[in-house]
Amino acid sequence: KAADRALLIAALKELGFTVADYPILTAHRNGLTINIADGQIRVQAGYEKVVPEIRAAYSRQVIKSAAVKFGHALTQKAPNRFVLQRRF
């Protein structure tokens, strides 16, 4: 369940989705349509593998946002590996 809708939208855009933010968040990419509402990600049958990608992209956005908020330096070492350094 995404706590921050803006971060979720940024994560979807990072993955190359076109996002429409109506009452139900709808995203499109290469013929795939996903709907996100009430904490649920709904995808077409056979495309379930995109759900972990969305969750990982959302987590990356949360980490980046927290680093900026607290004034830390964030360096990405690998796709899902970051080094966070506290600035003094």
Tab-separated table of N, CA and C in Angstrom:
chain	number	residue	atom	x	y	z
A	1	LYS	N	0.850	-1.175	0.000
A	1	LYS	CA	0.000	0.000	0.000
A	1	LYS	C	0.891	1.232	0.000
A	2	ALA	N	0.775	2.047	-1.008
A	2	ALA	CA	1.612	3.233	-1.140
A	2	ALA	C	1.085	4.352	-0.246
A	3	ALA	N	1.950	4.871	0.579
A	3	ALA	CA	1.562	5.951	1.477
A	3	ALA	C	1.598	7.303	0.784
A	4	ASP	N	2.423	7.451	-0.225
A	4	ASP	CA	2.595	8.730	-0.907
A	4	ASP	C	2.303	8.553	-2.386
A	5	ARG	N	1.172	9.083	-2.807
A	5	ARG	CA	0.727	8.928	-4.201
A	5	ARG	C	1.713	9.566	-5.184
A	6	ALA	N	2.293	10.715	-4.813
A	6	ALA	CA	3.248	11.401	-5.696
A	6	ALA	C	4.484	10.531	-5.927
A	7	LEU	N	4.952	9.841	-4.892
A	7	LEU	CA	6.107	8.959	-5.049
A	7	LEU	C	5.753	7.754	-5.915
A	8	LEU	N	4.530	7.263	-5.774
A	8	LEU	CA	4.087	6.140	-6.603
A	8	LEU	C	4.046	6.556	-8.075
A	9	ILE	N	3.539	7.752	-8.337
A	9	ILE	CA	3.489	8.247	-9.717
A	9	ILE	C	4.905	8.404	-10.271
A	10	ALA	N	5.823	8.939	-9.459
A	10	ALA	CA	7.220	9.073	-9.896
A	10	ALA	C	7.830	7.707	-10.185
A	11	ALA	N	7.511	6.708	-9.366
A	11	ALA	CA	8.032	5.353	-9.574
A	11	ALA	C	7.516	4.765	-10.880
A	12	LEU	N	6.239	4.968	-11.150
A	12	LEU	CA	5.663	4.451	-12.396
A	12	LEU	C	6.299	5.125	-13.608
A	13	LYS	N	6.517	6.434	-13.516
A	13	LYS	CA	7.157	7.152	-14.619
A	13	LYS	C	8.597	6.698	-14.809
A	14	GLU	N	9.276	6.386	-13.696
A	14	GLU	CA	10.648	5.855	-13.770
A	14	GLU	C	10.683	4.553	-14.563
A	15	LEU	N	9.619	3.772	-14.459
A	15	LEU	CA	9.525	2.493	-15.171
A	15	LEU	C	9.018	2.654	-16.604
A	16	GLY	N	8.753	3.892	-17.016
A	16	GLY	CA	8.337	4.136	-18.387
A	16	GLY	C	6.836	4.119	-18.614
A	17	PHE	N	6.051	4.166	-17.551
A	17	PHE	CA	4.600	4.195	-17.682
A	17	PHE	C	4.115	5.612	-17.938
A	18	THR	N	3.029	5.724	-18.676
A	18	THR	CA	2.281	6.968	-18.803
A	18	THR	C	1.181	6.888	-17.757
A	19	VAL	N	1.086	7.910	-16.908
A	19	VAL	CA	0.207	7.839	-15.746
A	19	VAL	C	-0.954	8.826	-15.880
A	20	ALA	N	-2.160	8.354	-15.578
A	20	ALA	CA	-3.353	9.193	-15.489
A	20	ALA	C	-3.837	9.102	-14.042
A	21	ASP	N	-3.901	10.244	-13.376
A	21	ASP	CA	-4.262	10.269	-11.955
A	21	ASP	C	-5.709	10.719	-11.786
A	22	TYR	N	-6.627	9.800	-11.982
A	22	TYR	CA	-8.045	10.035	-11.740
A	22	TYR	C	-8.336	9.478	-10.361
A	23	PRO	N	-9.588	9.298	-10.006
A	23	PRO	CA	-9.824	8.649	-8.705
A	23	PRO	C	-9.102	7.303	-8.604
A	24	ILE	N	-8.998	6.606	-9.748
A	24	ILE	CA	-8.199	5.385	-9.796
A	24	ILE	C	-6.943	5.707	-10.595
A	25	LEU	N	-5.808	5.416	-10.032
A	25	LEU	CA	-4.537	5.669	-10.715
A	25	LEU	C	-4.379	4.624	-11.818
A	26	THR	N	-4.224	5.085	-13.044
A	26	THR	CA	-4.103	4.199	-14.195
A	26	THR	C	-2.781	4.475	-14.887
A	27	ALA	N	-2.065	3.416	-15.244
A	27	ALA	CA	-0.775	3.560	-15.915
A	27	ALA	C	-0.741	2.654	-17.140
A	28	HIS	N	-0.098	3.153	-18.198
A	28	HIS	CA	-0.011	2.413	-19.459
A	28	HIS	C	1.448	2.333	-19.907
A	29	ARG	N	1.816	1.177	-20.454
A	29	ARG	CA	3.150	0.992	-21.042
A	29	ARG	C	3.100	-0.185	-22.002
A	30	ASN	N	3.444	0.058	-23.250
A	30	ASN	CA	3.543	-1.007	-24.265
A	30	ASN	C	2.322	-1.932	-24.289
A	31	GLY	N	1.131	-1.365	-24.286
A	31	GLY	CA	-0.083	-2.166	-24.340
A	31	GLY	C	-0.535	-2.729	-23.007
A	32	LEU	N	0.235	-2.532	-21.957
A	32	LEU	CA	-0.126	-3.007	-20.620
A	32	LEU	C	-0.823	-1.879	-19.873
A	33	THR	N	-1.960	-2.175	-19.288
A	33	THR	CA	-2.681	-1.214	-18.463
A	33	THR	C	-2.758	-1.766	-17.048
A	34	ILE	N	-2.399	-0.923	-16.090
A	34	ILE	CA	-2.543	-1.310	-14.690
A	34	ILE	C	-3.399	-0.275	-13.987
A	35	ASN	N	-4.157	-0.727	-13.013
A	35	ASN	CA	-4.989	0.145	-12.195
A	35	ASN	C	-4.566	-0.025	-10.742
A	36	ILE	N	-4.457	1.092	-10.054
A	36	ILE	CA	-4.071	1.041	-8.648
A	36	ILE	C	-5.131	1.806	-7.862
A	37	ALA	N	-5.797	1.099	-6.958
A	37	ALA	CA	-6.823	1.702	-6.114
A	37	ALA	C	-6.942	0.898	-4.832
A	38	ASP	N	-7.210	1.584	-3.751
A	38	ASP	CA	-7.427	0.928	-2.455
A	38	ASP	C	-6.267	0.014	-2.063
A	39	GLY	N	-5.051	0.420	-2.404
A	39	GLY	CA	-3.881	-0.362	-2.033
A	39	GLY	C	-3.675	-1.609	-2.864
A	40	GLN	N	-4.414	-1.762	-3.933
A	40	GLN	CA	-4.323	-2.946	-4.785
A	40	GLN	C	-3.794	-2.562	-6.161
A	41	ILE	N	-2.875	-3.361	-6.686
A	41	ILE	CA	-2.389	-3.199	-8.048
A	41	ILE	C	-3.083	-4.266	-8.889
A	42	ARG	N	-3.818	-3.821	-9.884
A	42	ARG	CA	-4.515	-4.756	-10.765
A	42	ARG	C	-3.852	-4.722	-12.142
A	43	VAL	N	-3.413	-5.902	-12.579
A	43	VAL	CA	-2.752	-6.016	-13.885
A	43	VAL	C	-3.472	-7.070	-14.713
A	44	GLN	N	-3.223	-7.033	-16.015
A	44	GLN	CA	-3.797	-8.030	-16.910
A	44	GLN	C	-3.128	-9.378	-16.632
A	45	ALA	N	-3.864	-10.431	-16.861
A	45	ALA	CA	-3.330	-11.784	-16.657
A	45	ALA	C	-2.067	-11.969	-17.484
A	46	GLY	N	-1.067	-12.564	-16.871
A	46	GLY	CA	0.197	-12.815	-17.546
A	46	GLY	C	1.240	-11.728	-17.327
A	47	TYR	N	0.840	-10.622	-16.728
A	47	TYR	CA	1.764	-9.504	-16.495
A	47	TYR	C	2.056	-9.291	-15.010
A	48	GLU	N	1.855	-10.309	-14.210
A	48	GLU	CA	2.042	-10.189	-12.770
A	48	GLU	C	3.481	-9.842	-12.384
A	49	LYS	N	4.437	-10.135	-13.270
A	49	LYS	CA	5.846	-9.864	-12.950
A	49	LYS	C	6.137	-8.379	-12.812
A	50	VAL	N	5.239	-7.516	-13.298
A	50	VAL	CA	5.454	-6.074	-13.203
A	50	VAL	C	5.201	-5.567	-11.774
A	51	VAL	N	4.442	-6.291	-10.981
A	51	VAL	CA	4.123	-5.849	-9.618
A	51	VAL	C	5.384	-5.705	-8.759
A	52	PRO	N	6.290	-6.691	-8.709
A	52	PRO	CA	7.520	-6.484	-7.933
A	52	PRO	C	8.374	-5.336	-8.474
A	53	GLU	N	8.345	-5.113	-9.791
A	53	GLU	CA	9.082	-3.991	-10.377
A	53	GLU	C	8.536	-2.668	-9.854
A	54	ILE	N	7.213	-2.563	-9.776
A	54	ILE	CA	6.576	-1.348	-9.271
A	54	ILE	C	6.920	-1.149	-7.804
A	55	ARG	N	6.865	-2.212	-7.028
A	55	ARG	CA	7.196	-2.110	-5.594
A	55	ARG	C	8.642	-1.677	-5.393
A	56	ALA	N	9.558	-2.228	-6.173
A	56	ALA	CA	10.973	-1.855	-6.054
A	56	ALA	C	11.188	-0.401	-6.468
A	57	ALA	N	10.528	0.033	-7.540
A	57	ALA	CA	10.658	1.425	-7.990
A	57	ALA	C	10.084	2.379	-6.950
A	58	TYR	N	8.984	1.999	-6.321
A	58	TYR	CA	8.399	2.833	-5.258
A	58	TYR	C	9.366	2.920	-4.075
A	59	SER	N	9.970	1.808	-3.718
A	59	SER	CA	10.942	1.816	-2.609
A	59	SER	C	12.122	2.724	-2.928
A	60	ARG	N	12.597	2.693	-4.163
A	60	ARG	CA	13.686	3.598	-4.562
A	60	ARG	C	13.278	5.052	-4.411
A	61	GLN	N	12.052	5.372	-4.801
A	61	GLN	CA	11.571	6.746	-4.680
A	61	GLN	C	11.456	7.165	-3.218
A	62	VAL	N	11.030	6.261	-2.352
A	62	VAL	CA	10.932	6.557	-0.916
A	62	VAL	C	12.314	6.846	-0.346
A	63	ILE	N	13.297	6.042	-0.719
A	63	ILE	CA	14.664	6.237	-0.232
A	63	ILE	C	15.218	7.573	-0.718
A	64	LYS	N	15.013	7.879	-1.987
A	64	LYS	CA	15.505	9.148	-2.536
A	64	LYS	C	14.841	10.330	-1.839
A	65	SER	N	13.552	10.242	-1.620
A	65	SER	CA	12.809	11.320	-0.970
A	65	SER	C	13.281	11.525	0.471
A	66	ALA	N	13.477	10.442	1.199
A	66	ALA	CA	13.944	10.539	2.584
A	66	ALA	C	15.351	11.122	2.641
A	67	ALA	N	16.201	10.757	1.703
A	67	ALA	CA	17.562	11.297	1.684
A	67	ALA	C	17.531	12.809	1.498
A	68	VAL	N	16.697	13.274	0.583
A	68	VAL	CA	16.580	14.718	0.360
A	68	VAL	C	15.999	15.403	1.595
A	69	LYS	N	14.978	14.811	2.158
A	69	LYS	CA	14.304	15.395	3.323
A	69	LYS	C	15.249	15.585	4.499
A	70	PHE	N	16.120	14.616	4.734
A	70	PHE	CA	17.013	14.677	5.880
A	70	PHE	C	18.404	15.197	5.535
A	71	GLY	N	18.597	15.601	4.275
A	71	GLY	CA	19.866	16.204	3.875
A	71	GLY	C	21.013	15.221	3.743
A	72	HIS	N	20.716	13.982	3.396
A	72	HIS	CA	21.753	12.972	3.224
A	72	HIS	C	22.165	12.876	1.767
A	73	ALA	N	23.371	12.414	1.542
A	73	ALA	CA	23.854	12.149	0.183
A	73	ALA	C	23.548	10.695	-0.145
A	74	LEU	N	22.968	10.478	-1.297
A	74	LEU	CA	22.579	9.137	-1.712
A	74	LEU	C	23.316	8.790	-2.993
A	75	THR	N	24.014	7.667	-2.967
A	75	THR	CA	24.742	7.196	-4.138
A	75	THR	C	24.214	5.820	-4.494
A	76	GLN	N	23.856	5.645	-5.766
A	76	GLN	CA	23.357	4.355	-6.213
A	76	GLN	C	24.522	3.520	-6.717
A	77	LYS	N	24.726	2.350	-6.114
A	77	LYS	CA	25.829	1.454	-6.475
A	77	LYS	C	25.419	0.380	-7.475
A	78	ALA	N	24.151	0.002	-7.450
A	78	ALA	CA	23.584	-1.017	-8.343
A	78	ALA	C	22.094	-0.709	-8.444
A	79	PRO	N	21.352	-1.418	-9.298
A	79	PRO	CA	19.935	-1.085	-9.457
A	79	PRO	C	19.144	-0.960	-8.146
A	80	ASN	N	19.381	-1.812	-7.197
A	80	ASN	CA	18.656	-1.725	-5.925
A	80	ASN	C	19.609	-1.640	-4.732
A	81	ARG	N	20.771	-1.049	-4.941
A	81	ARG	CA	21.779	-0.900	-3.879
A	81	ARG	C	22.170	0.570	-3.770
A	82	PHE	N	22.030	1.128	-2.587
A	82	PHE	CA	22.343	2.514	-2.352
A	82	PHE	C	23.281	2.664	-1.162
A	83	VAL	N	24.054	3.732	-1.180
A	83	VAL	CA	24.870	4.099	-0.025
A	83	VAL	C	24.360	5.465	0.422
A	84	LEU	N	23.985	5.548	1.681
A	84	LEU	CA	23.462	6.782	2.247
A	84	LEU	C	24.507	7.368	3.186
A	85	GLN	N	24.870	8.621	2.953
A	85	GLN	CA	25.874	9.268	3.790
A	85	GLN	C	25.249	10.493	4.426
A	86	ARG	N	25.464	10.614	5.691
A	86	ARG	CA	24.935	11.770	6.416
A	86	ARG	C	25.860	12.954	6.204
A	87	ARG	N	25.273	14.074	5.821
A	87	ARG	CA	26.051	15.295	5.644
A	87	ARG	C	26.062	16.064	6.947
A	88	PHE	N	27.222	16.639	7.244
A	88	PHE	CA	27.332	17.454	8.474
A	88	PHE	C	27.500	18.907	8.136
